[in-house]
């Protein structure tokens, strides 16, 4: 709307969100104030969508890390009764005392898992220093 009047007035507005670099321009209305209000609404919705998309990507990344691939190779522990052996594939430890572990003597296995968890958290902290603060 506006016809020739749009060409004769200085009512266009361009807003730049400096942290993200998102630019919104609006010249639909005759009034600069209305154009500014409309541009701010559009900018707000674009920022909201960008943040929503970012959070969704983060959430799906976290889920993928938790779930793994679902492949048979994503094994956690192997109990081999003929060889009296337990292998924890995450902590990369093999114990030849399956009978004791089955009776509840889990200290050696738990110690290895605690060390594995510490290593995993340190690696995660090295990659993303703010990641552990969120949990």
PDB file of C-alpha atoms in Angstrom:
ATOM      1  CA  UNK A   1       0.000   0.000   0.000  1.00  0.00           C
ATOM      2  CA  UNK A   2       0.972   3.591  -0.302  1.00  0.00           C
ATOM      3  CA  UNK A   3       1.362   3.935  -4.063  1.00  0.00           C
ATOM      4  CA  UNK A   4       3.568   6.852  -5.066  1.00  0.00           C
ATOM      5  CA  UNK A   5       3.631   8.163  -1.501  1.00  0.00           C
ATOM      6  CA  UNK A   6       6.014   5.328  -0.507  1.00  0.00           C
ATOM      7  CA  UNK A   7       8.569   6.677  -2.957  1.00  0.00           C
ATOM      8  CA  UNK A   8       8.333  10.261  -1.646  1.00  0.00           C
ATOM      9  CA  UNK A   9       8.817   9.621   2.084  1.00  0.00           C
ATOM     10  CA  UNK A  10      11.712   8.338   4.165  1.00  0.00           C
ATOM     11  CA  UNK A  11       9.809   5.685   6.080  1.00  0.00           C
ATOM     12  CA  UNK A  12      11.883   2.532   5.464  1.00  0.00           C
ATOM     13  CA  UNK A  13      13.603   0.905   8.447  1.00  0.00           C
ATOM     14  CA  UNK A  14      16.546  -1.512   8.623  1.00  0.00           C
ATOM     15  CA  UNK A  15      17.434  -3.132  11.958  1.00  0.00           C
ATOM     16  CA  UNK A  16      20.580  -5.196  12.536  1.00  0.00           C
ATOM     17  CA  UNK A  17      20.955  -7.486  15.544  1.00  0.00           C
ATOM     18  CA  UNK A  18      24.685  -7.060  16.159  1.00  0.00           C
ATOM     19  CA  UNK A  19      25.437 -10.284  18.123  1.00  0.00           C
ATOM     20  CA  UNK A  20      23.916 -12.543  15.432  1.00  0.00           C
ATOM     21  CA  UNK A  21      24.150 -10.318  12.373  1.00  0.00           C
ATOM     22  CA  UNK A  22      20.469 -10.838  11.519  1.00  0.00           C
ATOM     23  CA  UNK A  23      19.161  -7.944   9.415  1.00  0.00           C
ATOM     24  CA  UNK A  24      15.500  -7.021   9.005  1.00  0.00           C
ATOM     25  CA  UNK A  25      14.275  -4.326   6.616  1.00  0.00           C
ATOM     26  CA  UNK A  26      10.714  -3.076   6.432  1.00  0.00           C
ATOM     27  CA  UNK A  27       9.045  -0.459   4.246  1.00  0.00           C
ATOM     28  CA  UNK A  28       5.497  -1.808   4.088  1.00  0.00           C
ATOM     29  CA  UNK A  29       3.788   0.946   6.067  1.00  0.00           C
ATOM     30  CA  UNK A  30       3.594   4.683   5.399  1.00  0.00           C
ATOM     31  CA  UNK A  31       4.773   5.543   8.897  1.00  0.00           C
ATOM     32  CA  UNK A  32       8.358   5.021   9.979  1.00  0.00           C
ATOM     33  CA  UNK A  33       7.147   4.214  13.509  1.00  0.00           C
ATOM     34  CA  UNK A  34       4.895   1.429  12.218  1.00  0.00           C
ATOM     35  CA  UNK A  35       7.722   0.093  10.046  1.00  0.00           C
ATOM     36  CA  UNK A  36      10.062   0.083  13.042  1.00  0.00           C
ATOM     37  CA  UNK A  37       7.526  -1.733  15.224  1.00  0.00           C
ATOM     38  CA  UNK A  38       6.910  -4.288  12.485  1.00  0.00           C
ATOM     39  CA  UNK A  39      10.659  -4.778  11.878  1.00  0.00           C
ATOM     40  CA  UNK A  40      11.222  -5.321  15.605  1.00  0.00           C
ATOM     41  CA  UNK A  41       8.457  -7.959  15.690  1.00  0.00           C
ATOM     42  CA  UNK A  42      10.012  -9.744  12.702  1.00  0.00           C
ATOM     43  CA  UNK A  43      13.480  -9.565  14.290  1.00  0.00           C
ATOM     44  CA  UNK A  44      12.142 -10.919  17.571  1.00  0.00           C
ATOM     45  CA  UNK A  45      10.495 -13.862  15.807  1.00  0.00           C
ATOM     46  CA  UNK A  46      13.663 -14.634  13.802  1.00  0.00           C
ATOM     47  CA  UNK A  47      15.790 -14.562  16.959  1.00  0.00           C
ATOM     48  CA  UNK A  48      13.282 -16.826  18.701  1.00  0.00           C
ATOM     49  CA  UNK A  49      13.334 -19.303  15.798  1.00  0.00           C
ATOM     50  CA  UNK A  50      17.150 -19.277  15.682  1.00  0.00           C
ATOM     51  CA  UNK A  51      17.391 -19.943  19.422  1.00  0.00           C
ATOM     52  CA  UNK A  52      14.738 -22.643  19.217  1.00  0.00           C
ATOM     53  CA  UNK A  53      16.606 -24.334  16.337  1.00  0.00           C
ATOM     54  CA  UNK A  54      19.898 -24.112  18.257  1.00  0.00           C
ATOM     55  CA  UNK A  55      18.368 -25.705  21.365  1.00  0.00           C
ATOM     56  CA  UNK A  56      16.787 -28.474  19.279  1.00  0.00           C
ATOM     57  CA  UNK A  57      20.134 -29.251  17.630  1.00  0.00           C
ATOM     58  CA  UNK A  58      21.811 -29.355  21.044  1.00  0.00           C
ATOM     59  CA  UNK A  59      19.091 -31.622  22.419  1.00  0.00           C
ATOM     60  CA  UNK A  60      19.308 -34.028  19.487  1.00  0.00           C
ATOM     61  CA  UNK A  61      23.122 -34.079  19.739  1.00  0.00           C
ATOM     62  CA  UNK A  62      22.862 -34.957  23.438  1.00  0.00           C
ATOM     63  CA  UNK A  63      20.343 -37.699  22.677  1.00  0.00           C
ATOM     64  CA  UNK A  64      22.558 -39.187  19.972  1.00  0.00           C
ATOM     65  CA  UNK A  65      25.486 -39.258  22.408  1.00  0.00           C
ATOM     66  CA  UNK A  66      23.345 -40.995  25.023  1.00  0.00           C
ATOM     67  CA  UNK A  67      21.772 -43.545  22.726  1.00  0.00           C
ATOM     68  CA  UNK A  68      24.709 -44.355  20.509  1.00  0.00           C
ATOM     69  CA  UNK A  69      24.079 -45.885  17.123  1.00  0.00           C
ATOM     70  CA  UNK A  70      22.048 -48.849  18.359  1.00  0.00           C
ATOM     71  CA  UNK A  71      24.531 -51.036  16.533  1.00  0.00           C
ATOM     72  CA  UNK A  72      25.560 -54.362  18.027  1.00  0.00           C
ATOM     73  CA  UNK A  73      29.108 -53.021  18.310  1.00  0.00           C
ATOM     74  CA  UNK A  74      27.895 -50.507  20.935  1.00  0.00           C
ATOM     75  CA  UNK A  75      28.317 -53.080  23.645  1.00  0.00           C
ATOM     76  CA  UNK A  76      28.962 -52.177  27.251  1.00  0.00           C
ATOM     77  CA  UNK A  77      30.053 -55.374  28.937  1.00  0.00           C
ATOM     78  CA  UNK A  78      30.740 -58.973  27.922  1.00  0.00           C
ATOM     79  CA  UNK A  79      30.377 -61.880  30.350  1.00  0.00           C
ATOM     80  CA  UNK A  80      32.298 -64.930  29.146  1.00  0.00           C
ATOM     81  CA  UNK A  81      31.485 -67.821  31.492  1.00  0.00           C
ATOM     82  CA  UNK A  82      33.691 -70.534  29.885  1.00  0.00           C
ATOM     83  CA  UNK A  83      36.760 -68.285  30.306  1.00  0.00           C
ATOM     84  CA  UNK A  84      35.638 -66.852  33.686  1.00  0.00           C
ATOM     85  CA  UNK A  85      36.095 -63.388  32.141  1.00  0.00           C
ATOM     86  CA  UNK A  86      34.265 -60.026  32.271  1.00  0.00           C
ATOM     87  CA  UNK A  87      35.186 -57.266  29.828  1.00  0.00           C
ATOM     88  CA  UNK A  88      33.850 -53.745  30.210  1.00  0.00           C
ATOM     89  CA  UNK A  89      34.229 -52.167  26.780  1.00  0.00           C
ATOM     90  CA  UNK A  90      33.687 -48.581  27.935  1.00  0.00           C
ATOM     91  CA  UNK A  91      36.340 -48.650  30.673  1.00  0.00           C
ATOM     92  CA  UNK A  92      38.517 -50.977  28.572  1.00  0.00           C
ATOM     93  CA  UNK A  93      39.121 -53.413  31.401  1.00  0.00           C
ATOM     94  CA  UNK A  94      39.111 -57.213  31.428  1.00  0.00           C
ATOM     95  CA  UNK A  95      38.810 -59.117  34.703  1.00  0.00           C
ATOM     96  CA  UNK A  96      39.304 -62.858  35.102  1.00  0.00           C
ATOM     97  CA  UNK A  97      37.083 -63.190  38.145  1.00  0.00           C
ATOM     98  CA  UNK A  98      33.576 -63.586  36.776  1.00  0.00           C
ATOM     99  CA  UNK A  99      32.474 -65.816  39.653  1.00  0.00           C
ATOM    100  CA  UNK A 100      33.408 -63.139  42.245  1.00  0.00           C
ATOM    101  CA  UNK A 101      31.723 -60.386  40.234  1.00  0.00           C
ATOM    102  CA  UNK A 102      28.547 -62.460  39.981  1.00  0.00           C
ATOM    103  CA  UNK A 103      28.640 -62.838  43.776  1.00  0.00           C
ATOM    104  CA  UNK A 104      28.691 -59.046  44.157  1.00  0.00           C
ATOM    105  CA  UNK A 105      32.370 -58.147  44.458  1.00  0.00           C
ATOM    106  CA  UNK A 106      32.208 -55.184  42.126  1.00  0.00           C
ATOM    107  CA  UNK A 107      34.869 -52.900  43.629  1.00  0.00           C
ATOM    108  CA  UNK A 108      37.491 -53.446  40.932  1.00  0.00           C
ATOM    109  CA  UNK A 109      34.945 -52.980  38.151  1.00  0.00           C
ATOM    110  CA  UNK A 110      33.415 -49.898  39.774  1.00  0.00           C
ATOM    111  CA  UNK A 111      36.836 -48.295  40.282  1.00  0.00           C
ATOM    112  CA  UNK A 112      37.572 -48.718  36.572  1.00  0.00           C
ATOM    113  CA  UNK A 113      34.179 -47.219  35.677  1.00  0.00           C
ATOM    114  CA  UNK A 114      34.736 -44.218  37.959  1.00  0.00           C
ATOM    115  CA  UNK A 115      38.096 -43.591  36.273  1.00  0.00           C
ATOM    116  CA  UNK A 116      36.442 -43.925  32.855  1.00  0.00           C
ATOM    117  CA  UNK A 117      33.778 -41.380  33.846  1.00  0.00           C
ATOM    118  CA  UNK A 118      36.440 -38.938  35.093  1.00  0.00           C
ATOM    119  CA  UNK A 119      38.355 -39.242  31.792  1.00  0.00           C
ATOM    120  CA  UNK A 120      35.158 -38.756  29.780  1.00  0.00           C
ATOM    121  CA  UNK A 121      34.202 -35.635  31.758  1.00  0.00           C
ATOM    122  CA  UNK A 122      37.696 -34.150  31.422  1.00  0.00           C
ATOM    123  CA  UNK A 123      37.627 -34.732  27.663  1.00  0.00           C
ATOM    124  CA  UNK A 124      34.198 -33.111  27.472  1.00  0.00           C
ATOM    125  CA  UNK A 125      35.416 -30.168  29.553  1.00  0.00           C
ATOM    126  CA  UNK A 126      38.403 -29.752  27.232  1.00  0.00           C
ATOM    127  CA  UNK A 127      36.057 -29.646  24.210  1.00  0.00           C
ATOM    128  CA  UNK A 128      33.373 -27.397  25.751  1.00  0.00           C
ATOM    129  CA  UNK A 129      34.297 -25.631  29.028  1.00  0.00           C
ATOM    130  CA  UNK A 130      30.689 -24.554  29.708  1.00  0.00           C
ATOM    131  CA  UNK A 131      29.136 -27.997  29.190  1.00  0.00           C
ATOM    132  CA  UNK A 132      29.568 -29.343  32.719  1.00  0.00           C
ATOM    133  CA  UNK A 133      28.238 -26.160  34.300  1.00  0.00           C
ATOM    134  CA  UNK A 134      24.811 -26.805  32.740  1.00  0.00           C
ATOM    135  CA  UNK A 135      24.370 -30.258  34.286  1.00  0.00           C
TER     136      UNK A 135
END
